[in-house]
């Protein structure tokens, strides 16, 4: 453990030294420098955030196998209540839990945020952060979270696939963490009220195309977030998370039928596992790099050609961001495939 700390300190020192080469506005925020690391608290935070997805399936399966059918139906009924139970996104308990999860997730891997030019961000403007890749789970987005507090921006909403908000318990936790359903109306309303939004353009479907040994980004046909940014006049910001793909090992079937199923249910069913075969991810350092904003003029009705042009700028900016940082972050041999 002591050697691991020394390596992390050395890496952080190297990154700080490299900051001068990238630019005067370059900033590094390290999870273990900003917060105190505690393995027990980190595992608990992971269990709350990620374990909520497994808890429902475990509870339903256990109830079906152990309880009489009538009581099994009662369990299903109670879970259904939690699907529609109103959530107070501003509850003190929820905010405290969110800060706890964010803080200890950042120290676990650890997560380090690199901002190429922190002076390029205005706290009085709203930005659209295009975060890639999705991987099994886009865990690195925690570096952008409002409750983590690395970025000098007052609010941050993470646009998440809608089915998550119909999942008992998970919908409460993710709402408190600052997530919001991925609908056009919701996306626009968040930006209109001055809130920053982070979105994984490739979405859960991107997980279908994952390959070992390379980073896959499903982006060429994903232009909706670009159109919304143009309509609202909000700058686009490319973000790439190095090391995130090492958080889990995974297995998934392939084929056209499986792809059609993934599209229909809006997520990719797969088996994934971490330490000791559990949902606890492997402790692999994660580096989330935030590029410079792409400034956009407000265009309430952009043409398809205009959207395509700006989308091309974002794709190129993401590619350049990856190439600029991959070698010094330890991923020189990894290629980025944009589908």
PDB file of C-alpha atoms in Angstrom, residues 33-181:
ATOM      1  CA  UNK A  33      -4.980  14.753  -2.763  1.00  0.00           C
ATOM      2  CA  UNK A  34      -8.361  16.441  -2.385  1.00  0.00           C
ATOM      3  CA  UNK A  35      -9.949  13.815  -0.123  1.00  0.00           C
ATOM      4  CA  UNK A  36      -8.756  11.324   2.479  1.00  0.00           C
ATOM      5  CA  UNK A  37      -8.640   7.721   1.259  1.00  0.00           C
ATOM      6  CA  UNK A  38     -10.355   5.009   3.277  1.00  0.00           C
ATOM      7  CA  UNK A  39     -10.883   1.581   1.719  1.00  0.00           C
ATOM      8  CA  UNK A  40     -13.939   0.707   3.849  1.00  0.00           C
ATOM      9  CA  UNK A  41     -15.728   3.947   2.985  1.00  0.00           C
ATOM     10  CA  UNK A  42     -14.789   3.565  -0.677  1.00  0.00           C
ATOM     11  CA  UNK A  43     -16.260   0.052  -0.873  1.00  0.00           C
ATOM     12  CA  UNK A  44     -19.416   1.267   0.878  1.00  0.00           C
ATOM     13  CA  UNK A  45     -19.769   4.175  -1.555  1.00  0.00           C
ATOM     14  CA  UNK A  46     -19.406   1.778  -4.495  1.00  0.00           C
ATOM     15  CA  UNK A  47     -21.950  -0.583  -2.960  1.00  0.00           C
ATOM     16  CA  UNK A  48     -24.475   2.225  -2.650  1.00  0.00           C
ATOM     17  CA  UNK A  49     -23.925   3.642  -6.142  1.00  0.00           C
ATOM     18  CA  UNK A  50     -23.365   0.528  -8.256  1.00  0.00           C
ATOM     19  CA  UNK A  51     -24.820  -2.106  -5.934  1.00  0.00           C
ATOM     20  CA  UNK A  52     -28.262  -0.516  -6.211  1.00  0.00           C
ATOM     21  CA  UNK A  53     -28.478  -1.931  -9.739  1.00  0.00           C
ATOM     22  CA  UNK A  54     -27.849  -5.460  -8.474  1.00  0.00           C
ATOM     23  CA  UNK A  55     -29.952  -5.148  -5.326  1.00  0.00           C
ATOM     24  CA  UNK A  56     -33.273  -5.105  -7.157  1.00  0.00           C
ATOM     25  CA  UNK A  57     -32.460  -8.195  -9.209  1.00  0.00           C
ATOM     26  CA  UNK A  58     -31.181 -10.024  -6.122  1.00  0.00           C
ATOM     27  CA  UNK A  59     -34.260  -9.096  -4.085  1.00  0.00           C
ATOM     28  CA  UNK A  60     -36.684 -10.211  -6.806  1.00  0.00           C
ATOM     29  CA  UNK A  61     -34.853 -13.507  -7.396  1.00  0.00           C
ATOM     30  CA  UNK A  62     -34.560 -14.273  -3.679  1.00  0.00           C
ATOM     31  CA  UNK A  63     -38.226 -13.451  -3.065  1.00  0.00           C
ATOM     32  CA  UNK A  64     -39.300 -15.662  -5.961  1.00  0.00           C
ATOM     33  CA  UNK A  65     -37.242 -18.621  -4.716  1.00  0.00           C
ATOM     34  CA  UNK A  66     -37.927 -18.322  -0.973  1.00  0.00           C
ATOM     35  CA  UNK A  67     -41.309 -16.661  -0.433  1.00  0.00           C
ATOM     36  CA  UNK A  68     -44.800 -17.927  -1.211  1.00  0.00           C
ATOM     37  CA  UNK A  69     -46.109 -16.523  -4.461  1.00  0.00           C
ATOM     38  CA  UNK A  70     -48.556 -14.179  -2.690  1.00  0.00           C
ATOM     39  CA  UNK A  71     -45.736 -12.605  -0.670  1.00  0.00           C
ATOM     40  CA  UNK A  72     -43.561 -12.445  -3.761  1.00  0.00           C
ATOM     41  CA  UNK A  73     -46.268 -10.301  -5.352  1.00  0.00           C
ATOM     42  CA  UNK A  74     -46.223  -8.061  -2.274  1.00  0.00           C
ATOM     43  CA  UNK A  75     -42.472  -7.513  -2.782  1.00  0.00           C
ATOM     44  CA  UNK A  76     -43.078  -6.639  -6.433  1.00  0.00           C
ATOM     45  CA  UNK A  77     -45.821  -4.224  -5.348  1.00  0.00           C
ATOM     46  CA  UNK A  78     -43.550  -2.491  -2.841  1.00  0.00           C
ATOM     47  CA  UNK A  79     -40.809  -2.133  -5.438  1.00  0.00           C
ATOM     48  CA  UNK A  80     -43.368  -0.637  -7.817  1.00  0.00           C
ATOM     49  CA  UNK A  81     -44.207   1.987  -5.203  1.00  0.00           C
ATOM     50  CA  UNK A  82     -40.557   3.077  -5.160  1.00  0.00           C
ATOM     51  CA  UNK A  83     -40.690   3.500  -8.940  1.00  0.00           C
ATOM     52  CA  UNK A  84     -43.270   6.285  -8.588  1.00  0.00           C
ATOM     53  CA  UNK A  85     -42.417   7.622  -5.124  1.00  0.00           C
ATOM     54  CA  UNK A  86     -41.643  11.366  -5.441  1.00  0.00           C
ATOM     55  CA  UNK A  87     -38.011  12.348  -4.978  1.00  0.00           C
ATOM     56  CA  UNK A  88     -36.772  15.555  -3.400  1.00  0.00           C
ATOM     57  CA  UNK A  89     -33.532  16.263  -5.304  1.00  0.00           C
ATOM     58  CA  UNK A  90     -32.572  18.908  -2.746  1.00  0.00           C
ATOM     59  CA  UNK A  91     -32.991  16.823   0.415  1.00  0.00           C
ATOM     60  CA  UNK A  92     -30.219  17.236   2.971  1.00  0.00           C
ATOM     61  CA  UNK A  93     -29.886  13.472   3.290  1.00  0.00           C
ATOM     62  CA  UNK A  94     -29.588  13.064  -0.470  1.00  0.00           C
ATOM     63  CA  UNK A  95     -26.967  15.794  -0.795  1.00  0.00           C
ATOM     64  CA  UNK A  96     -24.913  14.348   2.079  1.00  0.00           C
ATOM     65  CA  UNK A  97     -25.086  10.868   0.556  1.00  0.00           C
ATOM     66  CA  UNK A  98     -24.057  12.249  -2.849  1.00  0.00           C
ATOM     67  CA  UNK A  99     -21.016  14.023  -1.429  1.00  0.00           C
ATOM     68  CA  UNK A 100     -20.044  10.830   0.391  1.00  0.00           C
ATOM     69  CA  UNK A 101     -20.295   8.732  -2.784  1.00  0.00           C
ATOM     70  CA  UNK A 102     -18.430  11.232  -4.978  1.00  0.00           C
ATOM     71  CA  UNK A 103     -15.624  11.773  -2.487  1.00  0.00           C
ATOM     72  CA  UNK A 104     -14.924   8.110  -1.879  1.00  0.00           C
ATOM     73  CA  UNK A 105     -15.308   7.038  -5.517  1.00  0.00           C
ATOM     74  CA  UNK A 106     -12.633   9.570  -6.445  1.00  0.00           C
ATOM     75  CA  UNK A 107     -10.216   8.190  -3.852  1.00  0.00           C
ATOM     76  CA  UNK A 108     -10.837   4.513  -4.635  1.00  0.00           C
ATOM     77  CA  UNK A 109      -9.317   4.169  -8.122  1.00  0.00           C
ATOM     78  CA  UNK A 110      -8.155   6.987  -7.732  1.00  0.00           C
ATOM     79  CA  UNK A 111      -9.756   9.427 -10.180  1.00  0.00           C
ATOM     80  CA  UNK A 112      -7.680  12.383 -11.390  1.00  0.00           C
ATOM     81  CA  UNK A 113      -9.226  15.259 -13.336  1.00  0.00           C
ATOM     82  CA  UNK A 114      -7.080  17.116 -15.884  1.00  0.00           C
ATOM     83  CA  UNK A 115      -8.425  20.418 -17.220  1.00  0.00           C
ATOM     84  CA  UNK A 116      -6.502  21.757 -20.216  1.00  0.00           C
ATOM     85  CA  UNK A 117      -7.529  25.386 -19.658  1.00  0.00           C
ATOM     86  CA  UNK A 118      -9.491  26.121 -16.514  1.00  0.00           C
ATOM     87  CA  UNK A 119      -9.532  29.820 -17.409  1.00  0.00           C
ATOM     88  CA  UNK A 120     -11.668  29.028 -20.461  1.00  0.00           C
ATOM     89  CA  UNK A 121     -14.683  28.234 -18.249  1.00  0.00           C
ATOM     90  CA  UNK A 122     -17.086  30.928 -17.126  1.00  0.00           C
ATOM     91  CA  UNK A 123     -19.120  29.961 -14.018  1.00  0.00           C
ATOM     92  CA  UNK A 124     -21.989  32.101 -15.328  1.00  0.00           C
ATOM     93  CA  UNK A 125     -22.388  30.102 -18.551  1.00  0.00           C
ATOM     94  CA  UNK A 126     -23.798  26.644 -19.271  1.00  0.00           C
ATOM     95  CA  UNK A 127     -21.634  24.063 -21.065  1.00  0.00           C
ATOM     96  CA  UNK A 128     -22.358  20.711 -22.700  1.00  0.00           C
ATOM     97  CA  UNK A 129     -19.685  18.164 -21.753  1.00  0.00           C
ATOM     98  CA  UNK A 130     -19.426  15.243 -24.190  1.00  0.00           C
ATOM     99  CA  UNK A 131     -17.940  12.446 -22.060  1.00  0.00           C
ATOM    100  CA  UNK A 132     -16.385   9.340 -23.616  1.00  0.00           C
ATOM    101  CA  UNK A 133     -16.102   6.398 -23.518  1.00  0.00           C
ATOM    102  CA  UNK A 134     -19.117   4.722 -21.934  1.00  0.00           C
ATOM    103  CA  UNK A 135     -17.248   1.451 -21.216  1.00  0.00           C
ATOM    104  CA  UNK A 136     -19.164  -0.968 -18.973  1.00  0.00           C
ATOM    105  CA  UNK A 137     -20.102   1.948 -16.734  1.00  0.00           C
ATOM    106  CA  UNK A 138     -19.027   5.595 -17.228  1.00  0.00           C
ATOM    107  CA  UNK A 139     -17.636   5.810 -13.702  1.00  0.00           C
ATOM    108  CA  UNK A 140     -15.196   8.593 -14.568  1.00  0.00           C
ATOM    109  CA  UNK A 141     -18.035  11.089 -14.934  1.00  0.00           C
ATOM    110  CA  UNK A 142     -17.874  11.391 -11.130  1.00  0.00           C
ATOM    111  CA  UNK A 143     -14.899  13.732 -11.719  1.00  0.00           C
ATOM    112  CA  UNK A 144     -17.324  16.235 -13.296  1.00  0.00           C
ATOM    113  CA  UNK A 145     -20.027  15.862 -10.640  1.00  0.00           C
ATOM    114  CA  UNK A 146     -21.236  18.923  -8.792  1.00  0.00           C
ATOM    115  CA  UNK A 147     -20.769  17.237  -5.404  1.00  0.00           C
ATOM    116  CA  UNK A 148     -17.163  16.336  -6.214  1.00  0.00           C
ATOM    117  CA  UNK A 149     -16.376  20.014  -6.666  1.00  0.00           C
ATOM    118  CA  UNK A 150     -13.329  19.811  -8.926  1.00  0.00           C
ATOM    119  CA  UNK A 151     -14.661  22.062 -11.697  1.00  0.00           C
ATOM    120  CA  UNK A 152     -15.306  25.746 -10.877  1.00  0.00           C
ATOM    121  CA  UNK A 153     -18.892  25.472 -12.135  1.00  0.00           C
ATOM    122  CA  UNK A 154     -21.884  25.866  -9.790  1.00  0.00           C
ATOM    123  CA  UNK A 155     -24.165  23.162 -11.179  1.00  0.00           C
ATOM    124  CA  UNK A 156     -23.750  19.985 -13.197  1.00  0.00           C
ATOM    125  CA  UNK A 157     -26.417  17.611 -14.439  1.00  0.00           C
ATOM    126  CA  UNK A 158     -25.500  14.226 -15.896  1.00  0.00           C
ATOM    127  CA  UNK A 159     -27.843  13.103 -18.680  1.00  0.00           C
ATOM    128  CA  UNK A 160     -28.608   9.411 -18.051  1.00  0.00           C
ATOM    129  CA  UNK A 161     -30.613   6.790 -19.920  1.00  0.00           C
ATOM    130  CA  UNK A 162     -34.280   7.048 -18.947  1.00  0.00           C
ATOM    131  CA  UNK A 163     -34.826   3.409 -17.791  1.00  0.00           C
ATOM    132  CA  UNK A 164     -32.565   4.113 -14.797  1.00  0.00           C
ATOM    133  CA  UNK A 165     -35.279   6.416 -13.441  1.00  0.00           C
ATOM    134  CA  UNK A 166     -37.794   3.581 -13.425  1.00  0.00           C
ATOM    135  CA  UNK A 167     -35.553   1.405 -11.256  1.00  0.00           C
ATOM    136  CA  UNK A 168     -36.356   1.355  -7.511  1.00  0.00           C
ATOM    137  CA  UNK A 169     -33.713   2.880  -5.224  1.00  0.00           C
ATOM    138  CA  UNK A 170     -31.361   3.512  -8.150  1.00  0.00           C
ATOM    139  CA  UNK A 171     -33.522   6.427  -9.309  1.00  0.00           C
ATOM    140  CA  UNK A 172     -33.261   8.046  -5.866  1.00  0.00           C
ATOM    141  CA  UNK A 173     -29.491   7.710  -5.630  1.00  0.00           C
ATOM    142  CA  UNK A 174     -28.825   8.889  -9.178  1.00  0.00           C
ATOM    143  CA  UNK A 175     -31.195  11.836  -8.814  1.00  0.00           C
ATOM    144  CA  UNK A 176     -29.391  12.960  -5.664  1.00  0.00           C
ATOM    145  CA  UNK A 177     -26.081  12.578  -7.532  1.00  0.00           C
ATOM    146  CA  UNK A 178     -27.313  15.120 -10.086  1.00  0.00           C
ATOM    147  CA  UNK A 179     -28.450  12.777 -12.861  1.00  0.00           C
ATOM    148  CA  UNK A 180     -31.487  13.523 -14.998  1.00  0.00           C
ATOM    149  CA  UNK A 181     -33.376  11.519 -17.675  1.00  0.00           C
TER     150      UNK A 181
END
